[in-house]
Amino acid sequence: MQAHYQTFRDTLKHSKHTIVVCGAGLSAASGIPTFRGAGGLWRTFNAISLATPQAFDRDPSVVWQFYHYRREVALAASPNRAHNILASLSLSSSPFRGPGSSFKVITQNVDGLSINAALAVSNPTEALDAIIQMHGSILSTTCMDCDHEEENRSSPICEALGSQELSLESSLPLGNIPLVDLPHCTREGCNGLLRPAVVWFGEEPRRMNEINELVDNADLCIVVGTSSTVYPAAGFAFAVKENGGKVAIFNLERTPGDDEADWLFLGPCEDTLFTAVGL
Ligand code: NAD
């Protein structure tokens, strides 16, 4: 084994507070397209133009079709080896980190796969406690009128979306679905329009107070499969480094600021994490 893998493993074992900052590359091996990087959704579709509150106000039908497509992909996907490694590291009994140390996964992903992986190895309380979905979940909805948020794993989420072709490439321009046929709140007396419970560009990520505290206390930051272009997540590793902590980056390719990292493991994270952790 190469020496830098061993030094990473030793540091993981001795760190008191580890955070893992995840991006779309973590789920790439599960068949979920990234936005940027090789094979990213940007190549075929301008995802950013749909991931805004303004786009939803302007054309909820098109935005719902984009999210319907992504929901169906997420519902059909399973966690890959990288999710499973992080889930096993988050167990308090993990032999790969020190007794009494903390380990938190802060994910920008909205696909729910980190939670699925954690639920497979721990009880629901421990699994949910280990993961922060800072950009929300594509498998939950929020009512535009009453703000009620709930998990929704229905496939399709409504009949009208189910009849849409599941291919962004071939179905452009997308057909118009009447507002009344889009998902609506089922709470008594409400019937407001539902939106995906995700954080769109221009909106505040979730649980930021908790995340800022974790970042401030972390002595190790592991960055997995993110292009490090979307803030605030892109700044977490730098903040940990500034506080004297260590940073390890796992990505297919070089990303902004990675020359500042203590370890740079280039390659598919489902392989490099496996080698680095030594599972
Ligand atoms: P991104 O698409 O901008 O970047 C993905 C990164 O992953 C790239 O740097 C790419 O080189 C790397 N990558 C691809 N395959 C990899 C692999 N097998 N191993 C390691 N690295 C790999 O993703 P991001 O930085 O998370 O972008 C930001 C936004 O995109 C987030 O807000 C997130 O909510 C959203 N997003 C989420 C999902 C998802 O939930 N799975 C998918 C696409 C986009």
PDB file of C-alpha atoms and ligand atoms in Angstrom:
ATOM      1  CA  MET A   1       0.000   0.000   0.000  1.00  0.00           C
ATOM      2  CA  GLN A   2       1.211   3.504  -0.849  1.00  0.00           C
ATOM      3  CA  ALA A   3       2.476   5.582   2.085  1.00  0.00           C
ATOM      4  CA  HIS A   4      -0.129   8.349   1.710  1.00  0.00           C
ATOM      5  CA  TYR A   5      -2.936   5.823   2.197  1.00  0.00           C
ATOM      6  CA  GLN A   6      -1.341   4.713   5.455  1.00  0.00           C
ATOM      7  CA  THR A   7      -0.893   8.278   6.763  1.00  0.00           C
ATOM      8  CA  PHE A   8      -4.537   9.035   5.943  1.00  0.00           C
ATOM      9  CA  ARG A   9      -5.664   5.900   7.761  1.00  0.00           C
ATOM     10  CA  ASP A  10      -3.573   6.783  10.834  1.00  0.00           C
ATOM     11  CA  THR A  11      -5.001  10.303  10.873  1.00  0.00           C
ATOM     12  CA  LEU A  12      -8.580   9.010  10.591  1.00  0.00           C
ATOM     13  CA  LYS A  13      -7.920   6.680  13.486  1.00  0.00           C
ATOM     14  CA  HIS A  14      -6.625   9.517  15.665  1.00  0.00           C
ATOM     15  CA  SER A  15      -9.020  12.312  14.693  1.00  0.00           C
ATOM     16  CA  LYS A  16     -11.497  13.459  17.301  1.00  0.00           C
ATOM     17  CA  HIS A  17     -14.032  15.134  15.025  1.00  0.00           C
ATOM     18  CA  THR A  18     -14.260  14.076  11.401  1.00  0.00           C
ATOM     19  CA  ILE A  19     -16.628  15.603   8.872  1.00  0.00           C
ATOM     20  CA  VAL A  20     -17.250  14.216   5.404  1.00  0.00           C
ATOM     21  CA  VAL A  21     -18.431  16.670   2.757  1.00  0.00           C
ATOM     22  CA  CYS A  22     -20.100  14.795  -0.083  1.00  0.00           C
ATOM     23  CA  GLY A  23     -21.217  15.722  -3.577  1.00  0.00           C
ATOM     24  CA  ALA A  24     -22.808  14.105  -6.595  1.00  0.00           C
ATOM     25  CA  GLY A  25     -19.678  12.048  -7.406  1.00  0.00           C
ATOM     26  CA  LEU A  26     -20.427   9.893  -4.341  1.00  0.00           C
ATOM     27  CA  SER A  27     -23.575   8.633  -6.078  1.00  0.00           C
ATOM     28  CA  ALA A  28     -22.163   8.418  -9.613  1.00  0.00           C
ATOM     29  CA  ALA A  29     -21.430   4.672  -9.270  1.00  0.00           C
ATOM     30  CA  SER A  30     -25.079   4.188  -8.265  1.00  0.00           C
ATOM     31  CA  GLY A  31     -26.078   5.464 -11.713  1.00  0.00           C
ATOM     32  CA  ILE A  32     -27.119   8.969 -10.643  1.00  0.00           C
ATOM     33  CA  PRO A  33     -25.797  11.603 -13.047  1.00  0.00           C
ATOM     34  CA  THR A  34     -23.641  14.387 -11.602  1.00  0.00           C
ATOM     35  CA  PHE A  35     -24.144  18.000 -12.640  1.00  0.00           C
ATOM     36  CA  ARG A  36     -20.547  18.736 -13.559  1.00  0.00           C
ATOM     37  CA  GLY A  37     -17.507  16.636 -14.383  1.00  0.00           C
ATOM     38  CA  ALA A  38     -17.326  13.772 -16.878  1.00  0.00           C
ATOM     39  CA  GLY A  39     -20.838  12.550 -17.762  1.00  0.00           C
ATOM     40  CA  GLY A  40     -22.485  15.416 -15.840  1.00  0.00           C
ATOM     41  CA  LEU A  41     -26.064  16.503 -16.549  1.00  0.00           C
ATOM     42  CA  TRP A  42     -24.770  19.867 -17.738  1.00  0.00           C
ATOM     43  CA  ARG A  43     -23.742  18.192 -20.975  1.00  0.00           C
ATOM     44  CA  THR A  44     -27.331  17.550 -21.973  1.00  0.00           C
ATOM     45  CA  PHE A  45     -29.394  19.860 -19.851  1.00  0.00           C
ATOM     46  CA  ASN A  46     -28.931  23.179 -18.092  1.00  0.00           C
ATOM     47  CA  ALA A  47     -29.838  21.897 -14.649  1.00  0.00           C
ATOM     48  CA  ILE A  48     -29.096  25.214 -12.938  1.00  0.00           C
ATOM     49  CA  SER A  49     -31.830  26.957 -14.903  1.00  0.00           C
ATOM     50  CA  LEU A  50     -34.378  24.558 -13.358  1.00  0.00           C
ATOM     51  CA  ALA A  51     -33.053  24.437  -9.809  1.00  0.00           C
ATOM     52  CA  THR A  52     -34.325  27.869  -8.752  1.00  0.00           C
ATOM     53  CA  PRO A  53     -37.489  29.175  -7.065  1.00  0.00           C
ATOM     54  CA  GLN A  54     -37.919  31.550 -10.030  1.00  0.00           C
ATOM     55  CA  ALA A  55     -37.992  28.653 -12.486  1.00  0.00           C
ATOM     56  CA  PHE A  56     -40.655  26.933 -10.369  1.00  0.00           C
ATOM     57  CA  ASP A  57     -42.767  30.114 -10.196  1.00  0.00           C
ATOM     58  CA  ARG A  58     -42.442  30.569 -13.944  1.00  0.00           C
ATOM     59  CA  ASP A  59     -43.018  26.988 -15.050  1.00  0.00           C
ATOM     60  CA  PRO A  60     -43.791  24.402 -12.340  1.00  0.00           C
ATOM     61  CA  SER A  61     -44.635  21.848 -15.032  1.00  0.00           C
ATOM     62  CA  VAL A  62     -41.123  21.820 -16.536  1.00  0.00           C
ATOM     63  CA  VAL A  63     -39.433  21.883 -13.119  1.00  0.00           C
ATOM     64  CA  TRP A  64     -41.597  19.007 -11.887  1.00  0.00           C
ATOM     65  CA  GLN A  65     -40.726  16.981 -15.014  1.00  0.00           C
ATOM     66  CA  PHE A  66     -37.016  17.507 -14.320  1.00  0.00           C
ATOM     67  CA  TYR A  67     -37.469  16.420 -10.686  1.00  0.00           C
ATOM     68  CA  HIS A  68     -39.744  13.546 -11.618  1.00  0.00           C
ATOM     69  CA  TYR A  69     -36.946  12.238 -13.846  1.00  0.00           C
ATOM     70  CA  ARG A  70     -34.419  12.614 -11.019  1.00  0.00           C
ATOM     71  CA  ARG A  71     -36.789  11.034  -8.462  1.00  0.00           C
ATOM     72  CA  GLU A  72     -37.304   7.968 -10.619  1.00  0.00           C
ATOM     73  CA  VAL A  73     -33.528   7.581 -11.092  1.00  0.00           C
ATOM     74  CA  ALA A  74     -32.981   7.952  -7.327  1.00  0.00           C
ATOM     75  CA  LEU A  75     -35.783   5.526  -6.440  1.00  0.00           C
ATOM     76  CA  ALA A  76     -34.290   2.877  -8.722  1.00  0.00           C
ATOM     77  CA  ALA A  77     -30.744   3.348  -7.355  1.00  0.00           C
ATOM     78  CA  SER A  78     -28.969   1.546  -4.530  1.00  0.00           C
ATOM     79  CA  PRO A  79     -26.104   2.769  -2.367  1.00  0.00           C
ATOM     80  CA  ASN A  80     -22.680   1.887  -3.773  1.00  0.00           C
ATOM     81  CA  ARG A  81     -19.511   0.819  -1.982  1.00  0.00           C
ATOM     82  CA  ALA A  82     -18.566   4.425  -1.126  1.00  0.00           C
ATOM     83  CA  HIS A  83     -21.909   5.071   0.637  1.00  0.00           C
ATOM     84  CA  ASN A  84     -21.500   1.771   2.480  1.00  0.00           C
ATOM     85  CA  ILE A  85     -17.968   2.602   3.648  1.00  0.00           C
ATOM     86  CA  LEU A  86     -19.128   5.980   5.016  1.00  0.00           C
ATOM     87  CA  ALA A  87     -22.100   4.295   6.701  1.00  0.00           C
ATOM     88  CA  SER A  88     -19.862   1.782   8.428  1.00  0.00           C
ATOM     89  CA  LEU A  89     -17.427   4.529   9.489  1.00  0.00           C
ATOM     90  CA  SER A  90     -20.289   6.426  11.087  1.00  0.00           C
ATOM     91  CA  LEU A  91     -21.041   3.537  13.446  1.00  0.00           C
ATOM     92  CA  SER A  92     -19.808   4.370  16.928  1.00  0.00           C
ATOM     93  CA  SER A  93     -18.256   0.878  17.033  1.00  0.00           C
ATOM     94  CA  SER A  94     -16.156   1.423  13.881  1.00  0.00           C
ATOM     95  CA  PRO A  95     -12.601   0.115  14.419  1.00  0.00           C
ATOM     96  CA  PHE A  96     -11.280   2.604  11.843  1.00  0.00           C
ATOM     97  CA  ARG A  97     -11.665   5.628  14.093  1.00  0.00           C
ATOM     98  CA  GLY A  98     -10.835   6.341  17.696  1.00  0.00           C
ATOM     99  CA  PRO A  99     -13.160   5.578  20.620  1.00  0.00           C
ATOM    100  CA  GLY A 100     -15.355   8.558  21.496  1.00  0.00           C
ATOM    101  CA  SER A 101     -14.600  10.346  18.220  1.00  0.00           C
ATOM    102  CA  SER A 102     -17.381  11.926  16.170  1.00  0.00           C
ATOM    103  CA  PHE A 103     -18.043  11.320  12.471  1.00  0.00           C
ATOM    104  CA  LYS A 104     -20.635  13.313  10.512  1.00  0.00           C
ATOM    105  CA  VAL A 105     -21.561  13.070   6.870  1.00  0.00           C
ATOM    106  CA  ILE A 106     -22.666  16.402   5.411  1.00  0.00           C
ATOM    107  CA  THR A 107     -24.069  15.687   1.985  1.00  0.00           C
ATOM    108  CA  GLN A 108     -25.113  18.022  -0.790  1.00  0.00           C
ATOM    109  CA  ASN A 109     -26.843  15.084  -2.434  1.00  0.00           C
ATOM    110  CA  VAL A 110     -30.606  14.933  -2.481  1.00  0.00           C
ATOM    111  CA  ASP A 111     -30.930  11.272  -3.495  1.00  0.00           C
ATOM    112  CA  GLY A 112     -31.235   9.764   0.008  1.00  0.00           C
ATOM    113  CA  LEU A 113     -28.615   7.079  -0.719  1.00  0.00           C
ATOM    114  CA  SER A 114     -26.378   7.935   2.256  1.00  0.00           C
ATOM    115  CA  ILE A 115     -29.365   7.478   4.546  1.00  0.00           C
ATOM    116  CA  ASN A 116     -30.318   4.186   2.866  1.00  0.00           C
ATOM    117  CA  ALA A 117     -26.763   2.909   3.390  1.00  0.00           C
ATOM    118  CA  ALA A 118     -26.768   3.993   7.045  1.00  0.00           C
ATOM    119  CA  LEU A 119     -30.180   2.414   7.680  1.00  0.00           C
ATOM    120  CA  ALA A 120     -28.800  -0.887   6.385  1.00  0.00           C
ATOM    121  CA  VAL A 121     -26.130  -1.039   9.109  1.00  0.00           C
ATOM    122  CA  SER A 122     -27.569   0.858  12.069  1.00  0.00           C
ATOM    123  CA  ASN A 123     -30.810   1.673  13.802  1.00  0.00           C
ATOM    124  CA  PRO A 124     -32.852   4.577  12.396  1.00  0.00           C
ATOM    125  CA  THR A 125     -31.887   6.991  15.179  1.00  0.00           C
ATOM    126  CA  GLU A 126     -28.159   6.428  14.763  1.00  0.00           C
ATOM    127  CA  ALA A 127     -28.461   6.426  10.951  1.00  0.00           C
ATOM    128  CA  LEU A 128     -30.351   9.721  10.799  1.00  0.00           C
ATOM    129  CA  ASP A 129     -28.062  11.310  13.367  1.00  0.00           C
ATOM    130  CA  ALA A 130     -24.966  10.523  11.285  1.00  0.00           C
ATOM    131  CA  ILE A 131     -26.094  12.358   8.146  1.00  0.00           C
ATOM    132  CA  ILE A 132     -27.019  15.924   7.328  1.00  0.00           C
ATOM    133  CA  GLN A 133     -28.730  16.399   3.961  1.00  0.00           C
ATOM    134  CA  MET A 134     -27.901  20.074   3.664  1.00  0.00           C
ATOM    135  CA  HIS A 135     -29.692  20.443   0.318  1.00  0.00           C
ATOM    136  CA  GLY A 136     -32.791  18.529   1.385  1.00  0.00           C
ATOM    137  CA  SER A 137     -34.246  15.449  -0.276  1.00  0.00           C
ATOM    138  CA  ILE A 138     -35.697  14.808  -3.677  1.00  0.00           C
ATOM    139  CA  LEU A 139     -37.861  12.125  -2.059  1.00  0.00           C
ATOM    140  CA  SER A 140     -39.731  14.622   0.104  1.00  0.00           C
ATOM    141  CA  THR A 141     -42.109  17.425  -0.784  1.00  0.00           C
ATOM    142  CA  THR A 142     -42.921  20.822   0.703  1.00  0.00           C
ATOM    143  CA  CYS A 143     -46.324  22.465   0.347  1.00  0.00           C
ATOM    144  CA  MET A 144     -46.120  25.960  -1.146  1.00  0.00           C
ATOM    145  CA  ASP A 145     -49.148  27.013   0.950  1.00  0.00           C
ATOM    146  CA  CYS A 146     -48.924  25.345   4.370  1.00  0.00           C
ATOM    147  CA  ASP A 147     -45.137  24.562   4.329  1.00  0.00           C
ATOM    148  CA  HIS A 148     -45.822  20.990   5.430  1.00  0.00           C
ATOM    149  CA  GLU A 149     -42.898  18.749   4.503  1.00  0.00           C
ATOM    150  CA  GLU A 150     -43.148  15.002   4.198  1.00  0.00           C
ATOM    151  CA  GLU A 151     -41.391  12.058   2.662  1.00  0.00           C
ATOM    152  CA  ASN A 152     -42.934  10.879  -0.594  1.00  0.00           C
ATOM    153  CA  ARG A 153     -41.507   7.833  -2.353  1.00  0.00           C
ATOM    154  CA  SER A 154     -44.420   7.294  -4.738  1.00  0.00           C
ATOM    155  CA  SER A 155     -43.461   6.294  -8.246  1.00  0.00           C
ATOM    156  CA  PRO A 156     -44.627   8.242 -10.127  1.00  0.00           C
ATOM    157  CA  ILE A 157     -45.417  11.046  -7.718  1.00  0.00           C
ATOM    158  CA  CYS A 158     -48.599  11.806  -9.704  1.00  0.00           C
ATOM    159  CA  GLU A 159     -50.358  10.288 -12.676  1.00  0.00           C
ATOM    160  CA  ALA A 160     -49.680  13.111 -15.131  1.00  0.00           C
ATOM    161  CA  LEU A 161     -45.909  12.973 -14.517  1.00  0.00           C
ATOM    162  CA  GLY A 162     -45.956   9.194 -14.840  1.00  0.00           C
ATOM    163  CA  SER A 163     -47.045   9.469 -18.433  1.00  0.00           C
ATOM    164  CA  GLN A 164     -44.008  11.636 -19.312  1.00  0.00           C
ATOM    165  CA  GLU A 165     -41.105  10.050 -21.110  1.00  0.00           C
ATOM    166  CA  LEU A 166     -38.229   9.470 -18.704  1.00  0.00           C
ATOM    167  CA  SER A 167     -35.506  10.961 -20.814  1.00  0.00           C
ATOM    168  CA  LEU A 168     -34.380  14.542 -20.605  1.00  0.00           C
ATOM    169  CA  GLU A 169     -32.433  14.226 -23.836  1.00  0.00           C
ATOM    170  CA  SER A 170     -35.271  13.079 -26.052  1.00  0.00           C
ATOM    171  CA  SER A 171     -38.229  14.801 -24.450  1.00  0.00           C
ATOM    172  CA  LEU A 172     -37.072  18.399 -24.932  1.00  0.00           C
ATOM    173  CA  PRO A 173     -38.955  20.666 -25.251  1.00  0.00           C
ATOM    174  CA  LEU A 174     -41.034  19.193 -22.468  1.00  0.00           C
ATOM    175  CA  GLY A 175     -44.824  19.080 -22.725  1.00  0.00           C
ATOM    176  CA  ASN A 176     -46.980  21.295 -20.550  1.00  0.00           C
ATOM    177  CA  ILE A 177     -48.818  19.622 -17.671  1.00  0.00           C
ATOM    178  CA  PRO A 178     -51.765  21.677 -16.318  1.00  0.00           C
ATOM    179  CA  LEU A 179     -51.163  23.005 -12.802  1.00  0.00           C
ATOM    180  CA  VAL A 180     -54.110  21.058 -11.425  1.00  0.00           C
ATOM    181  CA  ASP A 181     -52.475  17.766 -12.464  1.00  0.00           C
ATOM    182  CA  LEU A 182     -49.167  18.437 -10.673  1.00  0.00           C
ATOM    183  CA  PRO A 183     -48.603  17.092  -7.098  1.00  0.00           C
ATOM    184  CA  HIS A 184     -50.802  18.813  -4.493  1.00  0.00           C
ATOM    185  CA  CYS A 185     -50.925  18.789  -0.709  1.00  0.00           C
ATOM    186  CA  THR A 186     -53.197  16.104   0.720  1.00  0.00           C
ATOM    187  CA  ARG A 187     -53.615  17.742   4.127  1.00  0.00           C
ATOM    188  CA  GLU A 188     -57.212  18.431   4.892  1.00  0.00           C
ATOM    189  CA  GLY A 189     -58.346  21.814   3.600  1.00  0.00           C
ATOM    190  CA  CYS A 190     -55.030  22.709   1.985  1.00  0.00           C
ATOM    191  CA  ASN A 191     -54.531  21.359  -1.573  1.00  0.00           C
ATOM    192  CA  GLY A 192     -51.557  23.722  -2.124  1.00  0.00           C
ATOM    193  CA  LEU A 193     -49.055  23.032  -4.894  1.00  0.00           C
ATOM    194  CA  LEU A 194     -46.191  20.817  -3.731  1.00  0.00           C
ATOM    195  CA  ARG A 195     -42.547  21.413  -4.607  1.00  0.00           C
ATOM    196  CA  PRO A 196     -39.569  19.081  -4.206  1.00  0.00           C
ATOM    197  CA  ALA A 197     -38.101  19.541  -0.692  1.00  0.00           C
ATOM    198  CA  VAL A 198     -34.690  20.484  -2.024  1.00  0.00           C
ATOM    199  CA  VAL A 199     -32.609  23.619  -1.583  1.00  0.00           C
ATOM    200  CA  TRP A 200     -32.546  25.555  -4.829  1.00  0.00           C
ATOM    201  CA  PHE A 201     -29.915  28.044  -5.939  1.00  0.00           C
ATOM    202  CA  GLY A 202     -30.480  31.262  -3.986  1.00  0.00           C
ATOM    203  CA  GLU A 203     -32.041  29.446  -0.996  1.00  0.00           C
ATOM    204  CA  GLU A 204     -30.426  28.871   2.400  1.00  0.00           C
ATOM    205  CA  PRO A 205     -29.025  25.361   2.937  1.00  0.00           C
ATOM    206  CA  ARG A 206     -30.483  23.446   5.873  1.00  0.00           C
ATOM    207  CA  ARG A 207     -29.106  23.074   9.399  1.00  0.00           C
ATOM    208  CA  MET A 208     -26.360  25.648   8.833  1.00  0.00           C
ATOM    209  CA  ASN A 209     -25.899  26.472  12.550  1.00  0.00           C
ATOM    210  CA  GLU A 210     -25.198  22.831  13.294  1.00  0.00           C
ATOM    211  CA  ILE A 211     -22.949  22.503  10.230  1.00  0.00           C
ATOM    212  CA  ASN A 212     -20.932  25.614  11.111  1.00  0.00           C
ATOM    213  CA  GLU A 213     -20.306  24.211  14.573  1.00  0.00           C
ATOM    214  CA  LEU A 214     -19.182  20.884  13.103  1.00  0.00           C
ATOM    215  CA  VAL A 215     -16.853  22.651  10.671  1.00  0.00           C
ATOM    216  CA  ASP A 216     -15.395  24.813  13.462  1.00  0.00           C
ATOM    217  CA  ASN A 217     -14.646  21.744  15.610  1.00  0.00           C
ATOM    218  CA  ALA A 218     -13.438  19.363  12.907  1.00  0.00           C
ATOM    219  CA  ASP A 219      -9.843  18.187  12.896  1.00  0.00           C
ATOM    220  CA  LEU A 220     -10.305  16.128   9.725  1.00  0.00           C
ATOM    221  CA  CYS A 221     -12.376  16.987   6.648  1.00  0.00           C
ATOM    222  CA  ILE A 222     -12.898  14.297   4.018  1.00  0.00           C
ATOM    223  CA  VAL A 223     -14.236  15.662   0.737  1.00  0.00           C
ATOM    224  CA  VAL A 224     -15.883  13.113  -1.554  1.00  0.00           C
ATOM    225  CA  GLY A 225     -17.033  13.618  -5.148  1.00  0.00           C
ATOM    226  CA  THR A 226     -17.828  17.300  -5.175  1.00  0.00           C
ATOM    227  CA  SER A 227     -16.753  19.840  -7.770  1.00  0.00           C
ATOM    228  CA  SER A 228     -16.324  22.289  -4.852  1.00  0.00           C
ATOM    229  CA  THR A 229     -18.039  25.061  -6.762  1.00  0.00           C
ATOM    230  CA  VAL A 230     -21.288  25.397  -4.784  1.00  0.00           C
ATOM    231  CA  TYR A 231     -21.038  27.440  -1.558  1.00  0.00           C
ATOM    232  CA  PRO A 232     -21.191  27.171   1.378  1.00  0.00           C
ATOM    233  CA  ALA A 233     -20.129  23.480   1.090  1.00  0.00           C
ATOM    234  CA  ALA A 234     -17.176  24.417  -1.124  1.00  0.00           C
ATOM    235  CA  GLY A 235     -15.712  26.432   1.771  1.00  0.00           C
ATOM    236  CA  PHE A 236     -15.858  23.777   4.541  1.00  0.00           C
ATOM    237  CA  ALA A 237     -12.507  22.108   3.765  1.00  0.00           C
ATOM    238  CA  PHE A 238     -10.724  25.446   3.602  1.00  0.00           C
ATOM    239  CA  ALA A 239     -12.229  26.459   6.981  1.00  0.00           C
ATOM    240  CA  VAL A 240     -11.055  23.207   8.594  1.00  0.00           C
ATOM    241  CA  LYS A 241      -7.562  23.741   7.142  1.00  0.00           C
ATOM    242  CA  GLU A 242      -7.496  27.326   8.439  1.00  0.00           C
ATOM    243  CA  ASN A 243      -8.316  25.995  11.915  1.00  0.00           C
ATOM    244  CA  GLY A 244      -5.313  23.661  11.763  1.00  0.00           C
ATOM    245  CA  GLY A 245      -7.198  20.504  10.696  1.00  0.00           C
ATOM    246  CA  LYS A 246      -6.350  18.092   7.891  1.00  0.00           C
ATOM    247  CA  VAL A 247      -8.096  17.699   4.553  1.00  0.00           C
ATOM    248  CA  ALA A 248      -8.398  14.637   2.300  1.00  0.00           C
ATOM    249  CA  ILE A 249      -9.987  14.882  -1.131  1.00  0.00           C
ATOM    250  CA  PHE A 250     -11.448  11.988  -3.114  1.00  0.00           C
ATOM    251  CA  ASN A 251     -12.423  12.908  -6.674  1.00  0.00           C
ATOM    252  CA  LEU A 252     -12.145  11.607 -10.211  1.00  0.00           C
ATOM    253  CA  GLU A 253     -10.374  14.758 -11.288  1.00  0.00           C
ATOM    254  CA  ARG A 254      -8.665  17.871  -9.941  1.00  0.00           C
ATOM    255  CA  THR A 255     -10.964  20.444  -8.287  1.00  0.00           C
ATOM    256  CA  PRO A 256     -10.480  24.080  -7.163  1.00  0.00           C
ATOM    257  CA  GLY A 257      -8.205  24.413  -4.128  1.00  0.00           C
ATOM    258  CA  ASP A 258      -7.196  20.751  -3.980  1.00  0.00           C
ATOM    259  CA  ASP A 259      -3.493  21.644  -3.993  1.00  0.00           C
ATOM    260  CA  GLU A 260      -4.068  22.859  -0.407  1.00  0.00           C
ATOM    261  CA  ALA A 261      -5.239  19.389   0.679  1.00  0.00           C
ATOM    262  CA  ASP A 262      -3.100  17.040   2.778  1.00  0.00           C
ATOM    263  CA  TRP A 263      -4.206  14.064   0.697  1.00  0.00           C
ATOM    264  CA  LEU A 264      -5.548  13.962  -2.844  1.00  0.00           C
ATOM    265  CA  PHE A 265      -6.876  10.572  -3.929  1.00  0.00           C
ATOM    266  CA  LEU A 266      -7.713  10.746  -7.614  1.00  0.00           C
ATOM    267  CA  GLY A 267      -9.987   8.053  -9.028  1.00  0.00           C
ATOM    268  CA  PRO A 268     -13.508   6.706  -8.450  1.00  0.00           C
ATOM    269  CA  CYS A 269     -14.280   7.257  -4.751  1.00  0.00           C
ATOM    270  CA  GLU A 270     -15.889   3.822  -4.490  1.00  0.00           C
ATOM    271  CA  ASP A 271     -12.366   2.436  -5.083  1.00  0.00           C
ATOM    272  CA  THR A 272     -10.102   5.038  -3.476  1.00  0.00           C
ATOM    273  CA  LEU A 273     -12.175   5.218  -0.263  1.00  0.00           C
ATOM    274  CA  PHE A 274     -12.044   1.443  -0.033  1.00  0.00           C
ATOM    275  CA  THR A 275      -8.247   1.405  -0.332  1.00  0.00           C
ATOM    276  CA  ALA A 276      -7.793   4.415   1.934  1.00  0.00           C
ATOM    277  CA  VAL A 277      -9.946   3.187   4.779  1.00  0.00           C
ATOM    278  CA  GLY A 278      -8.725  -0.386   4.473  1.00  0.00           C
ATOM    279  CA  LEU A 279     -12.081  -2.065   4.872  1.00  0.00           C
TER     280      LEU A 279
HETATM  281  P1  NAD B   1     -21.108  18.283  -9.278  1.00  0.00           P
HETATM  282  O1  NAD B   1     -21.943  17.561 -10.266  1.00  0.00           O
HETATM  283  O2  NAD B   1     -20.868  19.723  -9.437  1.00  0.00           O
HETATM  284  O3  NAD B   1     -19.656  17.598  -9.265  1.00  0.00           O
HETATM  285  C1  NAD B   1     -19.490  16.218  -9.205  1.00  0.00           C
HETATM  286  C2  NAD B   1     -18.035  15.924  -8.906  1.00  0.00           C
HETATM  287  O4  NAD B   1     -17.930  14.536  -8.679  1.00  0.00           O
HETATM  288  C3  NAD B   1     -17.075  16.274 -10.044  1.00  0.00           C
HETATM  289  O5  NAD B   1     -15.988  16.994  -9.502  1.00  0.00           O
HETATM  290  C4  NAD B   1     -16.626  14.917 -10.584  1.00  0.00           C
HETATM  291  O6  NAD B   1     -15.285  14.926 -11.006  1.00  0.00           O
HETATM  292  C5  NAD B   1     -16.772  14.046  -9.346  1.00  0.00           C
HETATM  293  N1  NAD B   1     -17.008  12.634  -9.601  1.00  0.00           N
HETATM  294  C6  NAD B   1     -17.792  12.050 -10.543  1.00  0.00           C
HETATM  295  N2  NAD B   1     -17.791  10.717 -10.408  1.00  0.00           N
HETATM  296  C7  NAD B   1     -16.988  10.429  -9.345  1.00  0.00           C
HETATM  297  C8  NAD B   1     -16.595   9.235  -8.685  1.00  0.00           C
HETATM  298  N3  NAD B   1     -17.019   8.040  -9.081  1.00  0.00           N
HETATM  299  N4  NAD B   1     -15.748   9.333  -7.635  1.00  0.00           N
HETATM  300  C9  NAD B   1     -15.296  10.538  -7.207  1.00  0.00           C
HETATM  301  N5  NAD B   1     -15.633  11.706  -7.784  1.00  0.00           N
HETATM  302  C10 NAD B   1     -16.484  11.656  -8.833  1.00  0.00           C
HETATM  303  O7  NAD B   1     -21.669  17.914  -7.850  1.00  0.00           O
HETATM  304  P2  NAD B   1     -21.704  18.718  -6.512  1.00  0.00           P
HETATM  305  O8  NAD B   1     -20.371  19.298  -6.231  1.00  0.00           O
HETATM  306  O9  NAD B   1     -22.379  17.875  -5.524  1.00  0.00           O
HETATM  307  O10 NAD B   1     -22.684  19.900  -6.996  1.00  0.00           O
HETATM  308  C11 NAD B   1     -23.444  20.570  -6.550  1.00  0.00           C
HETATM  309  C12 NAD B   1     -24.991  20.386  -6.607  1.00  0.00           C
HETATM  310  O11 NAD B   1     -25.505  19.360  -7.408  1.00  0.00           O
HETATM  311  C13 NAD B   1     -25.418  20.052  -5.224  1.00  0.00           C
HETATM  312  O12 NAD B   1     -26.186  21.124  -4.814  1.00  0.00           O
HETATM  313  C14 NAD B   1     -26.278  18.805  -5.292  1.00  0.00           C
HETATM  314  O13 NAD B   1     -27.460  18.990  -4.543  1.00  0.00           O
HETATM  315  C15 NAD B   1     -26.611  18.703  -6.739  1.00  0.00           C
HETATM  316  N6  NAD B   1     -26.690  17.326  -7.290  1.00  0.00           N
HETATM  317  C16 NAD B   1     -27.021  16.251  -6.502  1.00  0.00           C
HETATM  318  C17 NAD B   1     -27.069  14.974  -7.053  1.00  0.00           C
HETATM  319  C18 NAD B   1     -27.449  13.807  -6.181  1.00  0.00           C
HETATM  320  O14 NAD B   1     -28.228  13.959  -5.241  1.00  0.00           O
HETATM  321  N7  NAD B   1     -26.888  12.610  -6.423  1.00  0.00           N
HETATM  322  C19 NAD B   1     -26.775  14.775  -8.396  1.00  0.00           C
HETATM  323  C20 NAD B   1     -26.454  15.900  -9.185  1.00  0.00           C
HETATM  324  C21 NAD B   1     -26.401  17.165  -8.608  1.00  0.00           C
END
